XYZ file of C-alpha atoms in Angstrom:
430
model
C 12.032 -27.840 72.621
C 13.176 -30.873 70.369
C 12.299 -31.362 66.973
C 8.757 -32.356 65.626
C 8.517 -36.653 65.936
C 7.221 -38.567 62.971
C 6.998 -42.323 63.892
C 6.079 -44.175 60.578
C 5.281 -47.789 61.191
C 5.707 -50.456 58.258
C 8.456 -50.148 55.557
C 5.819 -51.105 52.671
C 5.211 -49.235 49.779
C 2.959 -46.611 51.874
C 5.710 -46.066 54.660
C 8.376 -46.351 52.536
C 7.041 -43.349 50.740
C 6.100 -41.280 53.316
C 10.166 -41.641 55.037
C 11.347 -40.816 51.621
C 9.376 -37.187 51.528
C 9.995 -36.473 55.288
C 14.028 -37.259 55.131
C 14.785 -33.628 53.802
C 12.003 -31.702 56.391
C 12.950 -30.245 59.740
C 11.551 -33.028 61.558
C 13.285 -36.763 63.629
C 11.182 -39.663 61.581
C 11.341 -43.004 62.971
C 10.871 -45.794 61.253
C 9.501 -48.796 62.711
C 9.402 -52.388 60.900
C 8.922 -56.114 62.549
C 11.287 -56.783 59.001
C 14.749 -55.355 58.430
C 13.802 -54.714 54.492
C 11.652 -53.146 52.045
C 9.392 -55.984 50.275
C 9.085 -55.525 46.220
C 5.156 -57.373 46.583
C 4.014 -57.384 42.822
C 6.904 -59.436 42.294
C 7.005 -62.157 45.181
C 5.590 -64.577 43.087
C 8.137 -64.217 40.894
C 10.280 -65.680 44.011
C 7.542 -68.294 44.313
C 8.320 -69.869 41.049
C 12.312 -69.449 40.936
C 12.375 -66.855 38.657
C 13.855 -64.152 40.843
C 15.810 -64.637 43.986
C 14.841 -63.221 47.725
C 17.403 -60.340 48.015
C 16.211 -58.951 43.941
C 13.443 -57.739 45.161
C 13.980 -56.849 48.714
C 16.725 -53.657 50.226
C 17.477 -53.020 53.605
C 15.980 -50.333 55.075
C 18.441 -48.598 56.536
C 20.679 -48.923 53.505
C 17.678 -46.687 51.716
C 18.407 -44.303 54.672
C 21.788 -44.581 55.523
C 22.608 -41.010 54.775
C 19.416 -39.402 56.113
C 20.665 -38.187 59.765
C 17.046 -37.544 60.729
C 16.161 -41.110 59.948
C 15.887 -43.457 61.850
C 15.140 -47.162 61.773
C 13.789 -49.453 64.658
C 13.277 -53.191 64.239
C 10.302 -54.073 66.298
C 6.485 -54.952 66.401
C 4.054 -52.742 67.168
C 1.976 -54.403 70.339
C -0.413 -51.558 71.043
C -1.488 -47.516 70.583
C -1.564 -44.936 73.584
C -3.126 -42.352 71.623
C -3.884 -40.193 74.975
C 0.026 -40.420 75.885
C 1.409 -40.159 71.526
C 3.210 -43.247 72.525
C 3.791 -46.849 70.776
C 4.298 -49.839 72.996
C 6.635 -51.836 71.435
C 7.940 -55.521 71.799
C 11.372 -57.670 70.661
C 11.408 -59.103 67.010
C 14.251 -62.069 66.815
C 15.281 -61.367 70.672
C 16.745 -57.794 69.527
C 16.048 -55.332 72.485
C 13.838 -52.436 71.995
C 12.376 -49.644 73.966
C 9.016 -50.419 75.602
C 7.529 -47.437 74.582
C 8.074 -44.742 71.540
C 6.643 -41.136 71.465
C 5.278 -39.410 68.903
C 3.772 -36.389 67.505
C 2.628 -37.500 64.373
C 1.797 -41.042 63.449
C 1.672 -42.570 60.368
C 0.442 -46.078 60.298
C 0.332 -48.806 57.115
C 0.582 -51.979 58.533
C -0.777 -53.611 55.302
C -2.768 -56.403 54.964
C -2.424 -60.011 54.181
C -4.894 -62.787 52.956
C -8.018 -63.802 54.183
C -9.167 -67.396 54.098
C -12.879 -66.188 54.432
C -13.231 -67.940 58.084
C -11.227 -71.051 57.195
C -8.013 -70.213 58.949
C -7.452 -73.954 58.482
C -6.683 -73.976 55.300
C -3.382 -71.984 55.220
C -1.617 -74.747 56.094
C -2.381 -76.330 53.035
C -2.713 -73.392 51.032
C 0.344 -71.091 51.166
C 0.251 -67.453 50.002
C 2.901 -65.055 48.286
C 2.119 -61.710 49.925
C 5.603 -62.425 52.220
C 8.853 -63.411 51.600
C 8.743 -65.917 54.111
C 5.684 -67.438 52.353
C 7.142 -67.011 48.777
C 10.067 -68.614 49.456
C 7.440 -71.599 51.037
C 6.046 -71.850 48.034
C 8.609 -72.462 45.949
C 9.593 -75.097 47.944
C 5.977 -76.679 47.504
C 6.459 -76.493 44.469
C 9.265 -77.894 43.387
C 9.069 -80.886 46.244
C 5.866 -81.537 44.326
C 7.858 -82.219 41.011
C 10.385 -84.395 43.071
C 8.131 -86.134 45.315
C 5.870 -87.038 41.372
C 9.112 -88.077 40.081
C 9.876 -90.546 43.135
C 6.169 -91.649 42.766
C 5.520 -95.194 41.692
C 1.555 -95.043 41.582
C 0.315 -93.545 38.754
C -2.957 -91.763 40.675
C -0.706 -90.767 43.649
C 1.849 -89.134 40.791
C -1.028 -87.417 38.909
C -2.061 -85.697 42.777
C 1.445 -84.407 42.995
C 1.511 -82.895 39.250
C -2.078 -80.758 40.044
C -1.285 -77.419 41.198
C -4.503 -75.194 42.418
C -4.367 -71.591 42.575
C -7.170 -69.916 44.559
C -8.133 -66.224 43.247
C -7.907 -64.986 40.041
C -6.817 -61.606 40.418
C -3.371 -60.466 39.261
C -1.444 -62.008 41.794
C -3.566 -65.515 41.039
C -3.343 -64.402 37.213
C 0.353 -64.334 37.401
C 0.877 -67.323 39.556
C -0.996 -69.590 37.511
C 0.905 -68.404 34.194
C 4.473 -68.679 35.556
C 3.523 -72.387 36.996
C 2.413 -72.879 33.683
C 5.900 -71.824 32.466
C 7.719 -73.732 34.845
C 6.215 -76.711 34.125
C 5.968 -77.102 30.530
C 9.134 -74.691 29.657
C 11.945 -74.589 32.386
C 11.508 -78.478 33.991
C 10.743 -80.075 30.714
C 13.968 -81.850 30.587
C 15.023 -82.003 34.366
C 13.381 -85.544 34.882
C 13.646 -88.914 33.771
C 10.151 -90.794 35.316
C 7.926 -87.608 34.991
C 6.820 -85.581 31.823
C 6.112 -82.134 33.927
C 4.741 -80.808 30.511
C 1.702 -83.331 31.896
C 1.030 -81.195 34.700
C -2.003 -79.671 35.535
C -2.784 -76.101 36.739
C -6.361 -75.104 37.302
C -7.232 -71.572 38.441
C -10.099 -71.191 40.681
C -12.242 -67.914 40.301
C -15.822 -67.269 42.172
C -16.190 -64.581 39.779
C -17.731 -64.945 36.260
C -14.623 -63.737 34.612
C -10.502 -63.728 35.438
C -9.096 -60.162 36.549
C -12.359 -58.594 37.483
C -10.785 -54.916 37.932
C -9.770 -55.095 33.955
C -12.443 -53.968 31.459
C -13.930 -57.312 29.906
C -12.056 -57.328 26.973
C -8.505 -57.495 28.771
C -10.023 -59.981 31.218
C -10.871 -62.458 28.005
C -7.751 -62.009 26.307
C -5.672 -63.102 29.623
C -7.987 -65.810 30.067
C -7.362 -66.989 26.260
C -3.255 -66.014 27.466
C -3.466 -68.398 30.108
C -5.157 -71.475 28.177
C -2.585 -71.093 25.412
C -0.020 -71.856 28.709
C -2.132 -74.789 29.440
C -4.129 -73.698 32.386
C -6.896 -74.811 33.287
C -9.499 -71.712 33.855
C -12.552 -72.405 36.247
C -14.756 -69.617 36.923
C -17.890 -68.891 38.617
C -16.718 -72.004 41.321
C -16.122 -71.738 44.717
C -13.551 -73.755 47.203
C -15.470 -75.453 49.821
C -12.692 -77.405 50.823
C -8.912 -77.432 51.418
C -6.847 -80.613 53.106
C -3.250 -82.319 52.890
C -4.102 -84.389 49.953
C -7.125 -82.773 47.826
C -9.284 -79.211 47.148
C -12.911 -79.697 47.300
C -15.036 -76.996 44.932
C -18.566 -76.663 44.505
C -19.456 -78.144 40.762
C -22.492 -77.214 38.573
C -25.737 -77.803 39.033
C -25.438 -78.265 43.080
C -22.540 -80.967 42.792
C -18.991 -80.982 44.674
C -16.215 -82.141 42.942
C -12.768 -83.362 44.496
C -9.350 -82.477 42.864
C -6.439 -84.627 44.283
C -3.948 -81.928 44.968
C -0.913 -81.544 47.030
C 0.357 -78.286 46.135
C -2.327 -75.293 46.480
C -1.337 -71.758 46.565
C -3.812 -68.907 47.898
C -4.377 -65.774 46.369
C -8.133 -64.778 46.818
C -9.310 -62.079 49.120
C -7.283 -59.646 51.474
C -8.136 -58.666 55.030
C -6.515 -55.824 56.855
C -3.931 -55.566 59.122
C -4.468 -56.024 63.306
C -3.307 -52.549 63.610
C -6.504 -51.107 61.873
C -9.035 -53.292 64.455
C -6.984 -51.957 67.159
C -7.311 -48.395 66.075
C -10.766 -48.830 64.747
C -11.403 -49.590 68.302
C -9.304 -47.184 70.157
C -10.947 -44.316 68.293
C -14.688 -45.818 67.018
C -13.320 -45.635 63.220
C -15.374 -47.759 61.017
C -14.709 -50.917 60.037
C -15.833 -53.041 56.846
C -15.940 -56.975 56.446
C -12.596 -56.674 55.691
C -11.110 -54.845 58.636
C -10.333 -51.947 57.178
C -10.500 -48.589 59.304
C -12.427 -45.420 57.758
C -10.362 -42.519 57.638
C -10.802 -38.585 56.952
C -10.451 -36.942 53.732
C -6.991 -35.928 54.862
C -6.478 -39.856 55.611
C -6.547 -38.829 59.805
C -8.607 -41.142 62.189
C -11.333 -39.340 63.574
C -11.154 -36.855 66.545
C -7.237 -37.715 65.935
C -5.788 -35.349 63.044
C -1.698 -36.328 64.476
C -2.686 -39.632 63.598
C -2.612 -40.854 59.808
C -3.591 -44.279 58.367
C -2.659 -45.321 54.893
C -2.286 -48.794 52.617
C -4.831 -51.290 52.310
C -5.737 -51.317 55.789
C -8.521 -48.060 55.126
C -11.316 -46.476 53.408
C -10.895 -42.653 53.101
C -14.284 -40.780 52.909
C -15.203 -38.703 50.086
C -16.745 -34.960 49.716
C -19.669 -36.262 50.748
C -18.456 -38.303 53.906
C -19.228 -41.849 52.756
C -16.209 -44.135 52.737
C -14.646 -45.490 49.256
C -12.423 -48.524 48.918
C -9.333 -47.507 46.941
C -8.060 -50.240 45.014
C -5.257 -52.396 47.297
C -2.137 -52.220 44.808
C 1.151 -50.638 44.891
C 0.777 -46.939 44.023
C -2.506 -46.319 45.660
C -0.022 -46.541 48.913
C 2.370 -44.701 47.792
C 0.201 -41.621 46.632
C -1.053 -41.755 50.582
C 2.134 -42.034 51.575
C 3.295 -38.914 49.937
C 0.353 -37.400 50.683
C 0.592 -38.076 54.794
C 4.356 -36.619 54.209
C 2.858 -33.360 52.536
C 0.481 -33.093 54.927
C 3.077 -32.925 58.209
C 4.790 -30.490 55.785
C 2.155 -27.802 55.551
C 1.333 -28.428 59.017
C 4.665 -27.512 59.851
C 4.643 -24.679 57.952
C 1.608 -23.592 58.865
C 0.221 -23.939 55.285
C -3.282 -24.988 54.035
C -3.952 -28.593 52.557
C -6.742 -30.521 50.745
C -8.209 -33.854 51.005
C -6.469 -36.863 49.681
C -7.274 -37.203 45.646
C -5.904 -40.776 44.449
C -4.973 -40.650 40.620
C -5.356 -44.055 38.729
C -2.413 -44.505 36.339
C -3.819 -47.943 35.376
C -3.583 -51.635 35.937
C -0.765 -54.074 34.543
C -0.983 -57.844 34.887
C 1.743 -59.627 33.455
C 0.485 -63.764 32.513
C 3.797 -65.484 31.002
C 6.460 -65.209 28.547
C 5.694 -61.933 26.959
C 1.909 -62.108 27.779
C 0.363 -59.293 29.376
C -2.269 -57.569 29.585
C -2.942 -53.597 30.904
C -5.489 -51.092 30.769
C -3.912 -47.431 31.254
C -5.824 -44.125 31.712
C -7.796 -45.426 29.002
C -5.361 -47.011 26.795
C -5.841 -50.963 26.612
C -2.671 -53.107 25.120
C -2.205 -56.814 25.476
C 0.632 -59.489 24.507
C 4.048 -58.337 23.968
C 3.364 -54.315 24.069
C 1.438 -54.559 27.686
C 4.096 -56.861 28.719
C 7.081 -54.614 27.919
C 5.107 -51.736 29.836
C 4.829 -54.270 32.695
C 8.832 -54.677 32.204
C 9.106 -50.818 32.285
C 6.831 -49.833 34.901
C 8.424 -53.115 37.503
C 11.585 -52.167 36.954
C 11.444 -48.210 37.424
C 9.240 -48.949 40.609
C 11.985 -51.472 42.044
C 14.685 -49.411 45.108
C 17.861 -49.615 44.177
C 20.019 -49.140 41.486
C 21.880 -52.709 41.794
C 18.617 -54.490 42.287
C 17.133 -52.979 38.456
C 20.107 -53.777 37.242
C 20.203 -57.493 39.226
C 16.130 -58.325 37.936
C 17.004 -56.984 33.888
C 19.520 -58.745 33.522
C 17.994 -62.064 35.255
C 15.094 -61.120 33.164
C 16.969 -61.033 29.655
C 18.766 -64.179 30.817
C 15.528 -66.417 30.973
C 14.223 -65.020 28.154
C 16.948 -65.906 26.360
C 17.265 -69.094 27.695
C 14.132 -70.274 29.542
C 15.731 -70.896 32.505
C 14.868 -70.249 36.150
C 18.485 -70.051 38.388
C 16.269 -69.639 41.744
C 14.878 -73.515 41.521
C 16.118 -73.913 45.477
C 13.997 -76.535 47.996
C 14.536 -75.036 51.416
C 12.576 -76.869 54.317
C 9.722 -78.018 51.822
């Protein structure tokens, strides 16, 4: 009889994780990705603005596993679940050939999730998002054809539409956006023109919400807002978007009105829904589901009636004591405690040892806003300006895989502090 199969599927934060505290066990893990790479997300937008470039913040997976014999990696997309059978049907990603179908004996899913353009699928092709590379790296191309196509403007309204820049959300991801546009415009580009002034640009920040950063105490959330309006940014809360075409972003105004912003560059960060892999599940097993898409798992993060078969990342709820289902916050280390956990879970299984349910522990939030602006609120402990943003620093860094890629983003990092500059300013297929 051959070793005990793991098949982990996504090479997030959550899979990532769970690989990394299997390699060493008595057990063959396979790894399956539609992506070559591991994805650094908290720091995409980074990408999106220049600041960074693609391969800082992303490693190949199977250099993370190249000396773990029991590892190993598959480049594919996951098309469907056999549950009955433990298998994965699997199709081609970039014409590479790939088995049809991969067995199992445990399963760990985290497909993720991505944005949701509440019913308005529409709109993405207007308004891009940074939760992928693929998108980042569109972004930053929208966003510095923007400033070219504004300096190449001769009408002065027409030149003013170019220079708005919307972001959607005002979480940390919108938060962070806005600030570093912000920075780009009136800091980096300030002398890289001759018709424009990009110091006149505008960034507005679009928040249903009464306040910015909602999942900060109150405080934190009014000193980023005062953070961002030092930048220049425009902060509008308590407004929705109604609206979202080539040339303009439509919001609902006050007291019943709309109100029309000529825009050509909008960039979405508001509201997540989970990946198609939790639907399918959800439906292959009668999980729960919320308005999001997210499956309900077990205490032990299983799917019900199917205890070889783990689900972890944004893409669930895990039930409590008491049995009713509790959204865990959708950042970084909430998928990786899962992940570990799933891995410690196939370990006492293995060795025949007891377990307990899943227990996530909250080491804080961290929003970084600009040039050493930040704000974070840790286990208690609430800093903002130039102490949170050195723990942001800290924490990013430590987080990041690889050795060359820390050393790659600090010294970027000290360079445009130092100097202001952004060496990533590249327009690829704006």
């Amino acid at each position: 009889m051959g070793r005990h199969r793991v098949v982990v599927v996504g090479g997030g934060f959550g899979g990532l994780q769970a690989v990394l505290k299997l390699r060493r066990a008595p057990v063959e893990v396979t790894h399956v990705d539609r992506r070559n790479l591991h994805l650094f997300q908290p720091l995409t937008y980074q990408v999106a603005t220049g600041a960074l470039s693609a391969g800082e913040i992303t490693y190949p997976l199977r250099g993370i596993f190249k000396r773990d014999r029991n590892v190993r990696v598959v480049l594919a997309d996951v098309a469907d679940f056999d549950l009955d059978a433990r298998e994965l049907h699997l199709r081609s990603v970039s014409a590479v050939p790939v088995a049809r179908r991969l067995g199992y004996d445990t399963l760990v899913v985290a497909g993720g999730s991505h944005y949701s353009y509440f019913g308005h699928d529409e709109w993405r092709t207007y308004a891009a998002e940074v939760k992928s590379l693929e998108s980042a790296l569109a972004v930053r191309s929208r966003l510095l054809a923007a400033f070219e196509a504004a300096e190449a403007e001769p009408s002065a309204d027409a030149r003013d539409a170019w220079l708005t820049f919307v972001v959607v959300g005002a979480g940390p991801t919108g938060v962070e956006m806005a600030g570093q546009i912000a920075e780009l415009a009136r800091d980096t580009l300030r002398r890289d023109f001759r018709t424009i002034d990009p110091r006149q640009a505008r960034i507005l920040l679009v928040e249903a919400a009464d306040r910015v950063l909602t999942t900060f105490p109150p405080s934190l959330s009014a000193k980023a807002k005062r953070a961002l309006q030092r930048l220049g940014v425009t902060v509008l809360t308590g407004r929705t978007v109604i609206g979202i075409d080539a040339t303009s972003v439509t919001i609902d105004g006050r007291h019943g009105a709309t109100e029309r912003i000529p825009s050509r560059a909008v960039v979405w960060a508001a509201g997540v829904t989970a990946s198609g892999l939790a639907s399918r599940l959800a439906e292959l097993t009668g999980a729960e589901r919320d308005r999001a898409g997210r499956i309900t798992v077990e205490s032990d993060l299983t799917l019900p009636a199917h205890p070889e078969v783990f689900a972890i990342g944004d893409m669930v709820r895990v039930r409590d004591a008491d049995g009713d289902p509790v959204l865990l916050p959708g950042v970084a280390p909430v998928a990786m405690q899962q992940g570990r956990y799933a891995a410690r879970v196939v370990r006492a299984r293995f060795r025949g040892r007891p377990y307990g349910a899943f227990r996530y522990r909250d080491k804080g939030n961290l929003a970084t806003i600009g040039r050493a602006a930040a704000v974070a609120d840790i286990k208690g402990v609430r800093l903002s300006g130039f102490p949170a943003w050195a723990t942001w620093l800290v924490v990013h860094l430590w987080y990041l895989i690889g050795f060359q890629n820390r050393l790659l983003v600090l010294i970027r990092w000290s360079f445009s502090f130092a100097t202001h500059g952004r060496g990533a300013r590249i327009i690829k297929d704006a």
